Short mmCIF file of C-alpha atoms and ligand atoms in Angstrom, two decimals:
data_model
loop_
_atom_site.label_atom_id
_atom_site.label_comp_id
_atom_site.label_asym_id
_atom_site.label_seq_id
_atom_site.Cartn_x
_atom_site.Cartn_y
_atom_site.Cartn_z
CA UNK A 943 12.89 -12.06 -1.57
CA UNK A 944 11.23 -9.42 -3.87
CA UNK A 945 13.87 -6.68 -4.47
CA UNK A 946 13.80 -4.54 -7.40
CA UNK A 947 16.92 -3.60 -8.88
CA UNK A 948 16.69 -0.62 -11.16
CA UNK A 949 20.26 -0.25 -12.88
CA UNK A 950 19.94 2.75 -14.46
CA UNK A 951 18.86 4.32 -11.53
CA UNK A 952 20.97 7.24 -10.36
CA UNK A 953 20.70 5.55 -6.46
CA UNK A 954 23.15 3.45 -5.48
CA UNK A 955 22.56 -0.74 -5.59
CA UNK A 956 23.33 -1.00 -1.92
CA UNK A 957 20.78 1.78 -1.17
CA UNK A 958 18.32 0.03 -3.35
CA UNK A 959 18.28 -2.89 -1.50
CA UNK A 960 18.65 -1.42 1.67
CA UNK A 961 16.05 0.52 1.33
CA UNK A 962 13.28 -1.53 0.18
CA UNK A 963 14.16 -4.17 3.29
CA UNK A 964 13.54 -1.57 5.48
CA UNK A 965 10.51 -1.24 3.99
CA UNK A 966 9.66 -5.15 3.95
CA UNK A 967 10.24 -4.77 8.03
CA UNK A 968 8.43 -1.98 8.39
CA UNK A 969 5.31 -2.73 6.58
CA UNK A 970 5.65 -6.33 8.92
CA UNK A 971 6.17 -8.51 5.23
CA UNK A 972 9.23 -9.40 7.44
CA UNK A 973 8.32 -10.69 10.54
CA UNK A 974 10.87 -10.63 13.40
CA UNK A 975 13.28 -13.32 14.19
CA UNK A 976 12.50 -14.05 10.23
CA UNK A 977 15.88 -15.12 8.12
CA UNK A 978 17.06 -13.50 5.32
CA UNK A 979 18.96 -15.05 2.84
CA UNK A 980 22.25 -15.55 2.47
CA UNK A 981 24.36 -12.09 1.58
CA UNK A 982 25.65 -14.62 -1.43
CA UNK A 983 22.29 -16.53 -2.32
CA UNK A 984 21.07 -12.82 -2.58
CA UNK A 985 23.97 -11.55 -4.36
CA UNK A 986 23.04 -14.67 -6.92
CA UNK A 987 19.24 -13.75 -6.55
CA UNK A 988 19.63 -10.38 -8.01
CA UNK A 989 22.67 -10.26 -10.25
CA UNK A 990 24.48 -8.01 -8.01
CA UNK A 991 28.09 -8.12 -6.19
CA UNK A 992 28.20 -9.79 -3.02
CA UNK A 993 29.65 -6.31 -1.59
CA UNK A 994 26.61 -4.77 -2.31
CA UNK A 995 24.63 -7.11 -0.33
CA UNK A 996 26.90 -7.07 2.49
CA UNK A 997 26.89 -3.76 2.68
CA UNK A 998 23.14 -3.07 2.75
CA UNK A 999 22.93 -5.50 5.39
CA UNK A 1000 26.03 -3.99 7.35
CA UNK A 1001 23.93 -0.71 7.05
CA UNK A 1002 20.71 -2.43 7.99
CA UNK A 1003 22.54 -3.80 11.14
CA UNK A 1004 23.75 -0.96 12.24
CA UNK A 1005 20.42 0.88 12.06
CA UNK A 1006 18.74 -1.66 14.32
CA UNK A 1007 16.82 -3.46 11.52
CA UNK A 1008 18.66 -6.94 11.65
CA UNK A 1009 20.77 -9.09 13.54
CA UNK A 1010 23.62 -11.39 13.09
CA UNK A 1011 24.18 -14.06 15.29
CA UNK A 1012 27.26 -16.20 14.69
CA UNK A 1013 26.09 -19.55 13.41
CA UNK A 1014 21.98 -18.21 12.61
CA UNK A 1015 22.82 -16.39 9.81
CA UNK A 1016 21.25 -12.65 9.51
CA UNK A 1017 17.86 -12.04 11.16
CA UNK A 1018 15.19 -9.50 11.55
CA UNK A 1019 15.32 -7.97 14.39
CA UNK A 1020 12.73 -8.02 17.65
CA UNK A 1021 10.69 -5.06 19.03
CA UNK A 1022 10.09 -3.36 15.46
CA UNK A 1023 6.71 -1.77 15.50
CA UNK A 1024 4.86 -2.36 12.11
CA UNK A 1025 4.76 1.06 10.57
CA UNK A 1026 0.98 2.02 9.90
CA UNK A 1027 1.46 4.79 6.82
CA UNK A 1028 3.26 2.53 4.75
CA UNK A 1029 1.60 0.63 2.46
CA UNK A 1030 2.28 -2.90 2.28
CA UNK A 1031 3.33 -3.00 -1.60
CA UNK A 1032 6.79 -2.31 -3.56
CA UNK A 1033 6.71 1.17 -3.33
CA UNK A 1034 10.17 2.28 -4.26
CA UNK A 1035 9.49 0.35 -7.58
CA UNK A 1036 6.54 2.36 -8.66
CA UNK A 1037 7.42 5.78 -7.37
CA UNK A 1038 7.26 8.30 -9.72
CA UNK A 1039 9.79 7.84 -12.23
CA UNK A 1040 12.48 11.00 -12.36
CA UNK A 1041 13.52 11.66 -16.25
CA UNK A 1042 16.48 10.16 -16.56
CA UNK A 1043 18.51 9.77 -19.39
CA UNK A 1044 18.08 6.29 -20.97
CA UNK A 1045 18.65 4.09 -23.67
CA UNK A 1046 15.95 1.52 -23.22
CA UNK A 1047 12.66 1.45 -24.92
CA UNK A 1048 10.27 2.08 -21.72
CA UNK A 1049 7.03 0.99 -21.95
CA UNK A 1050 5.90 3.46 -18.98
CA UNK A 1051 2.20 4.01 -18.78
CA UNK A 1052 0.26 7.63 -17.98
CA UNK A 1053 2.87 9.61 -20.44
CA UNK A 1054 1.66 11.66 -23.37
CA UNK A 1055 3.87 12.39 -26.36
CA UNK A 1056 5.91 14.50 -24.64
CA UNK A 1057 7.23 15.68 -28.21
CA UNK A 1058 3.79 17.06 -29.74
CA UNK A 1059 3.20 19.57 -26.82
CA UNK A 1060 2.27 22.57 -28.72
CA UNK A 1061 5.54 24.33 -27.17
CA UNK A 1062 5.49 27.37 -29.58
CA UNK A 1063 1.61 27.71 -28.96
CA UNK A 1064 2.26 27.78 -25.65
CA UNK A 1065 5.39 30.14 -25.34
CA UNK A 1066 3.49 32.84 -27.70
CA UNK A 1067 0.29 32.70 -25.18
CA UNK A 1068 2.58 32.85 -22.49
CA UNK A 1069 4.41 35.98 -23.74
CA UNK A 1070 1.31 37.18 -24.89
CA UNK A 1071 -0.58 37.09 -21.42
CA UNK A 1072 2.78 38.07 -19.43
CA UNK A 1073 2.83 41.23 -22.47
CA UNK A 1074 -1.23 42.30 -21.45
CA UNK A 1075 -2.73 40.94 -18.35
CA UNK A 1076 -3.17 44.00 -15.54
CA UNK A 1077 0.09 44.22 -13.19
CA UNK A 1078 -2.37 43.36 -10.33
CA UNK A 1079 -2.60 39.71 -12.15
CA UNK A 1080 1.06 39.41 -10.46
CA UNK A 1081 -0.05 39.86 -7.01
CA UNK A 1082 -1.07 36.61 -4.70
CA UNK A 1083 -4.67 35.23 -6.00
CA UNK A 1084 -6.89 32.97 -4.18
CA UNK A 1085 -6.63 29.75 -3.08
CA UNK A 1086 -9.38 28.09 -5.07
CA UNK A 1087 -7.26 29.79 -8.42
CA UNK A 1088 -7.89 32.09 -10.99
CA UNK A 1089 -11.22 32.98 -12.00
CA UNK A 1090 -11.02 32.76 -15.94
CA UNK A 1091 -9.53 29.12 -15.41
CA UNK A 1092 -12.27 28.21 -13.32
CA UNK A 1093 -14.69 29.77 -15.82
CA UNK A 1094 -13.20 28.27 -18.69
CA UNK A 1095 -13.37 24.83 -16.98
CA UNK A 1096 -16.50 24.61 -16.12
CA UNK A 1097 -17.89 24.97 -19.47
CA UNK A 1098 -15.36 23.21 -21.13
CA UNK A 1099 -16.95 20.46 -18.58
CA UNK A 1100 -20.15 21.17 -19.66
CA UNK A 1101 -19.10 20.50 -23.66
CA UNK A 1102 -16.79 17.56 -23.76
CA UNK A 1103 -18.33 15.47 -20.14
CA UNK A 1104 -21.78 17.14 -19.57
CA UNK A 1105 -20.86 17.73 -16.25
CA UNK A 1106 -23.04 20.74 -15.17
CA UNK A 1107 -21.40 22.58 -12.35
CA UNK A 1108 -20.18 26.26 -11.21
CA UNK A 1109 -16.83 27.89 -11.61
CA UNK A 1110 -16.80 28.48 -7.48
CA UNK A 1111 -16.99 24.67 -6.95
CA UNK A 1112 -13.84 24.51 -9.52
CA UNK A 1113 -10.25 24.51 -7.03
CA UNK A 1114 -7.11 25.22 -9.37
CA UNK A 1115 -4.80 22.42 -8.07
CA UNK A 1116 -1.25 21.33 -9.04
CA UNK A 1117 -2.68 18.06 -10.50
CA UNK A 1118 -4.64 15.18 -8.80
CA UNK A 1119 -1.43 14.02 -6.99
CA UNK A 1120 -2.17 17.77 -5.09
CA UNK A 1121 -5.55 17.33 -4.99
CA UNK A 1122 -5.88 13.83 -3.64
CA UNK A 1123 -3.25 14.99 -0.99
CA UNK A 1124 -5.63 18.02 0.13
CA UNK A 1125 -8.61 16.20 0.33
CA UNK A 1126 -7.03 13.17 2.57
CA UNK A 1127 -6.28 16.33 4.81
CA UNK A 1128 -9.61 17.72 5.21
CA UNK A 1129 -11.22 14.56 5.66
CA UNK A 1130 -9.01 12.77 8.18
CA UNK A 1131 -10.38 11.19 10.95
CA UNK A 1132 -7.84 9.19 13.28
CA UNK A 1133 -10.65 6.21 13.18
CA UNK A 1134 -11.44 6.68 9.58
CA UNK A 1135 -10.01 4.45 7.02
CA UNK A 1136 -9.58 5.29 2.98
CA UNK A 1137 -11.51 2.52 0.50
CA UNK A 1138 -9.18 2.06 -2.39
CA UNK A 1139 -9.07 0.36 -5.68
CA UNK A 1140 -6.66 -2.55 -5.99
CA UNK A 1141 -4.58 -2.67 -8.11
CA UNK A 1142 -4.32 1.41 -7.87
CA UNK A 1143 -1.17 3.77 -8.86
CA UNK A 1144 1.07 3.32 -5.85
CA UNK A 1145 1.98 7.16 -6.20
CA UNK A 1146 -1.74 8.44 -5.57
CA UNK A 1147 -1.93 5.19 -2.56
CA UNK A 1148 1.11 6.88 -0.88
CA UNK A 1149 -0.23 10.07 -1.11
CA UNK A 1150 -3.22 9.07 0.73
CA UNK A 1151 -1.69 6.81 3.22
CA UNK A 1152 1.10 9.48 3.96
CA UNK A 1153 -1.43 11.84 5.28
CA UNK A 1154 -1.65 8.63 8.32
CA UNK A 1155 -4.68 6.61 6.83
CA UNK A 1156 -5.05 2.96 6.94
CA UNK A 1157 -6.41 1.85 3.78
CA UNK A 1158 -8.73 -0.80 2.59
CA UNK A 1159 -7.89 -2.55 -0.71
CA UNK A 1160 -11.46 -3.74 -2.74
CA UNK A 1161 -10.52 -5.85 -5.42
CA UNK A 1162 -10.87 -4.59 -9.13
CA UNK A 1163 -11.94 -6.93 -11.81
CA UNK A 1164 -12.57 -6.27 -15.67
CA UNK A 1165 -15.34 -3.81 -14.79
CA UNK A 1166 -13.08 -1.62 -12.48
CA UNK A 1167 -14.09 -1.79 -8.46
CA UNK A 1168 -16.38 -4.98 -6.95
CA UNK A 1169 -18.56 -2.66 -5.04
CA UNK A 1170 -20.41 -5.72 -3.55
CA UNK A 1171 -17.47 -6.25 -1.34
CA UNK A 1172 -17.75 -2.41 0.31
CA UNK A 1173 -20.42 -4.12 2.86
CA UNK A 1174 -18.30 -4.99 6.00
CA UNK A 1175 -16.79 -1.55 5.83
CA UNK A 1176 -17.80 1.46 8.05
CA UNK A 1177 -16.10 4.57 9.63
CA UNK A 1178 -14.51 5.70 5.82
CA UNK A 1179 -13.60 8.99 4.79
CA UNK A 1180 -13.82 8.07 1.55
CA UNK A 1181 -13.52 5.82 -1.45
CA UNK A 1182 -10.73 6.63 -4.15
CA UNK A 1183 -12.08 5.48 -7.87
CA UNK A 1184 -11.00 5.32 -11.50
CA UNK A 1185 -14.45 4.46 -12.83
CA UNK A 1186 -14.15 5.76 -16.64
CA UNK A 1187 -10.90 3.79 -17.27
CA UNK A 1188 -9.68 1.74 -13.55
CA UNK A 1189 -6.09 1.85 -13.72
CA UNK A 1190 -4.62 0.17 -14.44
CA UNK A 1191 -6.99 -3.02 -15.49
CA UNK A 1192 -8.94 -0.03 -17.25
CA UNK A 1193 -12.49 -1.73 -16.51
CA UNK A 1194 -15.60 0.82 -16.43
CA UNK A 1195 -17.32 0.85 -13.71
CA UNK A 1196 -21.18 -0.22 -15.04
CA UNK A 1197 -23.90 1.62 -13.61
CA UNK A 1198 -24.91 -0.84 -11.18
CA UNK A 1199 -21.70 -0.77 -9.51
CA UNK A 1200 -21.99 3.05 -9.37
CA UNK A 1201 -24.96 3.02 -8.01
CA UNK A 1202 -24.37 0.96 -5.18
CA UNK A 1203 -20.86 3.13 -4.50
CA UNK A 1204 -23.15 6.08 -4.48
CA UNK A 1205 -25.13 4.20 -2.16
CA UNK A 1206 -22.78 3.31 -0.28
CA UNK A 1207 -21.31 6.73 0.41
CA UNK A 1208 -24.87 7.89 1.30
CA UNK A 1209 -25.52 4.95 4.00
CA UNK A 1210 -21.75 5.75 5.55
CA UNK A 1211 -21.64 9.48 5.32
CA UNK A 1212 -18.26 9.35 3.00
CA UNK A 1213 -16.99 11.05 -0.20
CA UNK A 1214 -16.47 9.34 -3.11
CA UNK A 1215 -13.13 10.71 -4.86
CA UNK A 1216 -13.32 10.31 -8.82
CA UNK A 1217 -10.09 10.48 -10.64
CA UNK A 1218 -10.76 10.93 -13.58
CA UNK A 1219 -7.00 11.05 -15.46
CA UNK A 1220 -7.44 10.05 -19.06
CA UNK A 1221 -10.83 9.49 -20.63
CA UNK A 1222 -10.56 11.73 -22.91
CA UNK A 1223 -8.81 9.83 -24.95
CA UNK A 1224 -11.60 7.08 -25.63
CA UNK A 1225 -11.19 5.33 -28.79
CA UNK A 1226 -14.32 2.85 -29.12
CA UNK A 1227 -17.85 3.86 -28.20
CA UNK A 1228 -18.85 6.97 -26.76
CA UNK A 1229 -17.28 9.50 -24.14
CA UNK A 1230 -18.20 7.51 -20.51
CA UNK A 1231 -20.22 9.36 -18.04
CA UNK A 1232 -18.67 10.52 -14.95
CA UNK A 1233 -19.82 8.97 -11.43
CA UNK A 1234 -20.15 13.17 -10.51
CA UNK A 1235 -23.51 13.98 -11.81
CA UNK A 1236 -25.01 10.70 -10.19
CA UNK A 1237 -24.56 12.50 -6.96
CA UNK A 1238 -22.48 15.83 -6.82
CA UNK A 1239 -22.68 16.03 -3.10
CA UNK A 1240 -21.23 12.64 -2.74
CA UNK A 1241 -18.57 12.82 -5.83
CA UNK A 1242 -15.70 14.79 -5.15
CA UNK A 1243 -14.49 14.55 -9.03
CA UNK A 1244 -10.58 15.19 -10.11
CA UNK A 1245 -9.50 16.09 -13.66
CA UNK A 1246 -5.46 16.67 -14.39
CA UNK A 1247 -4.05 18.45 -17.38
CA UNK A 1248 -1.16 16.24 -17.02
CA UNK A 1249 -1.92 13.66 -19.45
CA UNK A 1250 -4.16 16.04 -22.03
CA UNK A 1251 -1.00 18.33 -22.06
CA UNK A 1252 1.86 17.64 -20.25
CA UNK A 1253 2.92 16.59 -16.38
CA UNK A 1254 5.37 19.92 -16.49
CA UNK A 1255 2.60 22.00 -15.68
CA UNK A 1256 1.32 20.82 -12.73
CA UNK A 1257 -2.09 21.68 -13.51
CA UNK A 1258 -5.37 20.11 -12.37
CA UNK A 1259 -8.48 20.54 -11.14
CA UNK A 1260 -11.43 19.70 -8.81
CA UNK A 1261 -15.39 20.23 -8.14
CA UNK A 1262 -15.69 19.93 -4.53
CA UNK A 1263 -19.26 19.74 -2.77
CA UNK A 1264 -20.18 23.30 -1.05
CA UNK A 1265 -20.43 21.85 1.85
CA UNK A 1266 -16.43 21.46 1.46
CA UNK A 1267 -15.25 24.25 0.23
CA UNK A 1268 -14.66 26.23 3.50
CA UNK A 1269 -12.67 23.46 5.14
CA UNK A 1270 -10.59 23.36 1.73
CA UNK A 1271 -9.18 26.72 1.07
CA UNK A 1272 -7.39 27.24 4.21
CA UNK A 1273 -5.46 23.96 3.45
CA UNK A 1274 -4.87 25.01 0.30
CA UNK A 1275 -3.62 28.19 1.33
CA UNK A 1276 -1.14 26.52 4.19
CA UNK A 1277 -0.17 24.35 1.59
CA UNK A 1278 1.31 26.67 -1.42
CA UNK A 1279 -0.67 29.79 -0.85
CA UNK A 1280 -2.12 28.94 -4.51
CA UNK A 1281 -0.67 26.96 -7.48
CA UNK A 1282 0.96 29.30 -9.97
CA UNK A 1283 -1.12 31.90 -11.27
CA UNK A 1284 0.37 32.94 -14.83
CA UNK A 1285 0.19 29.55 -16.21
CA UNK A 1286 -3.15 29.83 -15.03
CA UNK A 1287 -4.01 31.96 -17.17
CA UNK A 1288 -2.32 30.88 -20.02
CA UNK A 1289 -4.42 27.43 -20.27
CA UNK A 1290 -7.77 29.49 -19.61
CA UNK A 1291 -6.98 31.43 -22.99
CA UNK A 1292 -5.79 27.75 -24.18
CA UNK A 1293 -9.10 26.50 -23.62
CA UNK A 1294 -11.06 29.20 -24.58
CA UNK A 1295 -9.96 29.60 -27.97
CA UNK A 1296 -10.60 26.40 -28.88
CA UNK A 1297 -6.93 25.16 -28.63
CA UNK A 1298 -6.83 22.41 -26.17
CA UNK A 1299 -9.76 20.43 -27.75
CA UNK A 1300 -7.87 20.74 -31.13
CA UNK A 1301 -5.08 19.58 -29.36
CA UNK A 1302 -6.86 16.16 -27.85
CA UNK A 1303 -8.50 15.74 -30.97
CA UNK A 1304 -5.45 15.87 -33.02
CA UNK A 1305 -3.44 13.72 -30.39
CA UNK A 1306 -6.56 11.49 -29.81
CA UNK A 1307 -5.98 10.52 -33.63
CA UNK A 1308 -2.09 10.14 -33.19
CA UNK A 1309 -2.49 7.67 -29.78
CA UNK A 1310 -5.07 5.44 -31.63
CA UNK A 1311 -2.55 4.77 -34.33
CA UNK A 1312 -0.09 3.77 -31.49
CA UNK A 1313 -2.28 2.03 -29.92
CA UNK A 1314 -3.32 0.13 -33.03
CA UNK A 1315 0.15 -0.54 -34.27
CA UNK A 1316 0.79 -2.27 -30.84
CA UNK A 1317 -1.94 -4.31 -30.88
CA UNK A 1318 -0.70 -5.21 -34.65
CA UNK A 1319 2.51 -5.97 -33.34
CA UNK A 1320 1.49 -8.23 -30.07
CA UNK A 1321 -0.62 -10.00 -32.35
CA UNK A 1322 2.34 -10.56 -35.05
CA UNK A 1323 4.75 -11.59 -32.46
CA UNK A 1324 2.73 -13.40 -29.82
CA UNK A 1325 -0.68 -14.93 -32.11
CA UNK A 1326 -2.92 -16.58 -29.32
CA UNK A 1327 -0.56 -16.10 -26.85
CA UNK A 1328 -1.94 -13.36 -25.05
CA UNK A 1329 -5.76 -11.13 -24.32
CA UNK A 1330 -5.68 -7.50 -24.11
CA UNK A 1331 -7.45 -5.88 -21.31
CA UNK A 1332 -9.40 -1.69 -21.04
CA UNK A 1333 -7.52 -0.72 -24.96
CA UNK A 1334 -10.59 1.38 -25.45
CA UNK A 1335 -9.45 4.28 -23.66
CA UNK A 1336 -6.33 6.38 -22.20
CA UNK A 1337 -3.06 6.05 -22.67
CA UNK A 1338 -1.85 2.07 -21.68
CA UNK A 1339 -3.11 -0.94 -21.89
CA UNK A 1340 -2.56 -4.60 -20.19
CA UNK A 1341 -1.43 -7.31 -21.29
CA UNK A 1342 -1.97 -10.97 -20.26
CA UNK A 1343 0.44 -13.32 -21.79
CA UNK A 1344 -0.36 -16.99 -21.17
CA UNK A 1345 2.11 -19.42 -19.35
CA UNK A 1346 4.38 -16.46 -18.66
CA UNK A 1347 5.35 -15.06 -15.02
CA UNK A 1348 6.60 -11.79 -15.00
CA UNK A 1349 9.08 -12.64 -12.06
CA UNK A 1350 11.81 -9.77 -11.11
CA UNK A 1351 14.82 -11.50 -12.75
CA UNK A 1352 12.63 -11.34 -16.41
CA UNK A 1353 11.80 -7.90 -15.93
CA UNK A 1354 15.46 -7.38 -14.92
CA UNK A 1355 16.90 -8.97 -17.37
CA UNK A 1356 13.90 -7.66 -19.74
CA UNK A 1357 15.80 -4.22 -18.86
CA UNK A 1358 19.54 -5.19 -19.64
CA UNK A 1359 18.10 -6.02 -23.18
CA UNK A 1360 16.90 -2.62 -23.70
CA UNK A 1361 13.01 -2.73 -22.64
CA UNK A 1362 11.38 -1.65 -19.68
CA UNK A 1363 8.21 -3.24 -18.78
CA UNK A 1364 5.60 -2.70 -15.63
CA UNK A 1365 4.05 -6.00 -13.85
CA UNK A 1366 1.02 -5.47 -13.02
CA UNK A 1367 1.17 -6.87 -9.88
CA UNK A 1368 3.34 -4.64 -8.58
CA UNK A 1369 0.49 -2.54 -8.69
CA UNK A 1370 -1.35 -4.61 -6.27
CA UNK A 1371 -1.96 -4.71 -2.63
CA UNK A 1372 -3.46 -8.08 -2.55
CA UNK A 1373 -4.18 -10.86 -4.93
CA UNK A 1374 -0.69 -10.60 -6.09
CA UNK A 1375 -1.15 -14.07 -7.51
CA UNK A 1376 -3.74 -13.13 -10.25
CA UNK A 1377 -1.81 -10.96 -12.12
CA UNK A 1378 1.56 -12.71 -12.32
CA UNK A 1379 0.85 -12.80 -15.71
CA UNK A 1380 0.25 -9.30 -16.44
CA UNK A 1381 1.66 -6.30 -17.39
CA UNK A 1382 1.17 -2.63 -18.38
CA UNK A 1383 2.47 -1.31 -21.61
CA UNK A 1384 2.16 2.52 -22.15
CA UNK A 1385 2.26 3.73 -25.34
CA UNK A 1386 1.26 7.43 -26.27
CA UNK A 1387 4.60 8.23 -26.05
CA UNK A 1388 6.44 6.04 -28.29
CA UNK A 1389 6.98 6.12 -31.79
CA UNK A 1390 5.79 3.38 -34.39
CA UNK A 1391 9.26 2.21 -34.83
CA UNK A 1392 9.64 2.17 -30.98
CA UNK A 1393 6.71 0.53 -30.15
CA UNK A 1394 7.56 -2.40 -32.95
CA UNK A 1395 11.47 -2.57 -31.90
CA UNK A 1396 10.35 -2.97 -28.12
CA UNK A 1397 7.38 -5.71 -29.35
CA UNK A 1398 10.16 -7.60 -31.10
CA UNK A 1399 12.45 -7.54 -28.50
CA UNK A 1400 9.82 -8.77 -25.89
CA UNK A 1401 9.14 -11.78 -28.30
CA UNK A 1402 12.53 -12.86 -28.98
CA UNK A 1403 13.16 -12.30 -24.68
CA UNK A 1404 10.15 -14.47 -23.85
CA UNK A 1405 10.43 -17.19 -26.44
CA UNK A 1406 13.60 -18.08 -25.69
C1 PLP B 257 -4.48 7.03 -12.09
C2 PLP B 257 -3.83 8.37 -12.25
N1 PLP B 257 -4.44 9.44 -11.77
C3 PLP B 257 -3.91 10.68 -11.93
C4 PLP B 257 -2.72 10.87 -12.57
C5 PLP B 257 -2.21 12.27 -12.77
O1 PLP B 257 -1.51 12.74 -11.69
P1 PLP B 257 -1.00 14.27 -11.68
O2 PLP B 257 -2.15 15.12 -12.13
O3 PLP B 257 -0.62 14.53 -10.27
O4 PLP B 257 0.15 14.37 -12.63
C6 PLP B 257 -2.03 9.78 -13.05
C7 PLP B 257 -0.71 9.96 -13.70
O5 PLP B 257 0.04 9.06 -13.96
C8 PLP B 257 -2.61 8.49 -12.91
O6 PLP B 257 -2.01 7.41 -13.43
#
């Protein structure tokens, strides 16, 4: 059975397991009257005591989820509705990560260097703006944000992505997770479905599917979403995307594909939602062009400060079509009222004088050296043994290794060594199968000596 055990993980074992059961019966992965294992095949299965299996299943009993006959072992129980919202991959897995404190190398993907945020910068501004701005700049603002940030964004759009658009189309967010939840809201329609990318962050899927959507998985390849397999499909509210890097295969979508998404959304009447998260940080060829000014009607595009600065700040943006923006701001202001308006501030007077494309610029330098000492070091350890897939841009990359299956005892035991490392596949919804061989190694926010120790490690794990 695929159970992930995360040690280190301030919830309990028995929880862990329980939990992610309930969400194999839930999602219908376990059918009813289906067996589970033995409570000491299991126990064997995943390293753990056998008390810890019996008592997840004692708790699943009790609950309703499973049965236990005398004689037929432990089964699932009948009568359990399959459970629409919840998407049918290993969610509790891939949730966002809480900072814990850990002694493993962890190979986590999306993270900047968490170290380099120019804190001082940023505390002087902030003391700075608290020290001058009017006393009214402490009342409630709008909804769509403050006005300087949306000023400063649009034509720091207009400099580094050519994206031509005004500051009232700009809606101050608290990053894309915030922004993809909003715009499920406003667009839901109890028929509708969501087209996704798959694989996709399972984060930004649960966001969407929490909001009650069923969603349809199109298959990514190297070149980030087939869009000749949107056909079949109507009745969508929209499309979720990652063409400038597709994470996490980090494909770009080619124009013909974004032409025929664009077309696509025209013939059905749906949004496209552009996420774009890292592509600033491109390191071969030129900056990609955003699927937005194909068809800003169509494009609903999302940018995030999270990965340019840091996740802290919760700060993101997006340029909704006119047409939207009435529908938006009341949810908005239901939601939070408005995200926090000093910060705000701060980061338009960040952009604005020129700090913040310093501050890419001198950490695009810094993450290309990573990046290039990993590759250095995969190729030193592993020679022919594995192809590199999207290392021109953001912040991860995948890695193929050949002949090796990145099954849940490896990464487990991958772990109690001292390295954490992300199958692709549990990014997926379907095609599971094709990337058994993959995974995602982040790297911004490691160290050269980190990145080589956890390279090393890897090697001497998987040659054995
Ligand atoms: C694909 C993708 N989009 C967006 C984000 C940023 O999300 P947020 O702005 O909510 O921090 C991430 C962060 O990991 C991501 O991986």
């Amino acid at each position: 059975m695929w159970i992930t055990i995360d040690k280190t993980s301030h919830i309990a074992l028995s929880r862990q397991v329980y939990s992610q059961i309930k969400e194999l019966i839930l999602s219908g992965s376990l059918a009813a009257n289906e067996k589970l294992p033995s409570t000491r095949s299991l126990s064997k299965e995943l390293s753990l005591s056998r008390n810890t299996i019996l008592e997840s299943y004692d708790q699943l009993i009790a609950e309703g989820y499973l049965e236990s006959k005398p004689g037929s072992g432990t089964t699932v129980a009948n009568g359990i509705i399959k459970y629409k919202s919840t998407p049918s991959v290993n969610i509790s897995s891939l949730a966002p990560t809480p900072v814990i404190k850990k002694d493993y190398i962890d190979f986590r993907s999306g993270l900047p260097a968490l170290d380099l945020f120019p804190q001082k910068k940023w505390a002087k501004l902030y003391s700075d703006i608290c020290n001058t701005i009017p006393a009214s700049a402490f009342d409630y603002c709008s909804p769509s944000g403050v006005w300087e940030l949306r000023n400063s964004i649009s034509k720091y759009l207009f400099r580094t992505r050519g994206i031509q658009c005004r500051p009232e189309q700009i809606m101050i967010v608290s990053g894309t997770t915030q922004g993809l939840f909003l715009i499920s809201k406003i667009l839901y329609k109890s028929d509708h479905k969501v087209l996704v990318e798959d694989p996709i962050h399972v984060g930004l899927l649960n966001t969407i599917s929490s909001m009650g959507y069923d969603f349809v998985p199109i298959k990514a390849d190297d070149k980030g979403m087939n869009t000749d397999l949107l056909k079949p499909y109507t009745n969508i509210s929209f499309i979720y995307t990652t063409p400038s890097h597709q994470y996490p295969l980090g494909g770009i979508l080619p124009i013909q594909r974004r032409l025929s998404l664009i077309q696509y959304a025209c013939d059905n009447n749906c949004y496209i939602v552009e996420d774009d998260y890292d592509s600033e940080f491109r390191y071969e060829g030129a900056p990609v062009s955003s699927l937005y000014e194909l068809n800003p009607n169509k494009v609903i595009y999302i940018g995030s400060f999270s990965k340019l600065l840091s996740p802290a700040i919760r700060l993101g943006f997006m340029l909704l079509p006119n047409e939207l923006l009435d529908t938006y701001k009341p949810s908005k202001m239901y939601s939070d009222v408005h995200t926090e308006a000093i910060s705000q501030y701060v980061l338009a007077e960040f952009i604005n004088n020129g700090s913040l494309e310093k501050h890419i610029w001198k950490m695009k330098k810094i993450y290309a050296i990573r990046r290039n000492h990993l590759i250095k070091e995969l190729n030193q350890y592993f020679r022919n043994e594995f192809q590199i897939k999207g290392q021109a841009t953001g912040l991860h990359i995948v890695v193929a290794f050949k002949n090796i299956t990145f099954t849940q005892s490896l990464v487990q035991q991958l772990l109690e060594q001292g390295i954490k490392i992300y199958p692709v596949e549990h990014y997926c919804i379907q095609n599971k199968e094709e990337h058994i061989h993959e995974i995602i190694l982040g790297y911004a926010h490691l160290s050269l000596d980190q990145i080589s120790t956890g390279i090393e490690l890897l090697s001497k794990i998987l040659h054995q």
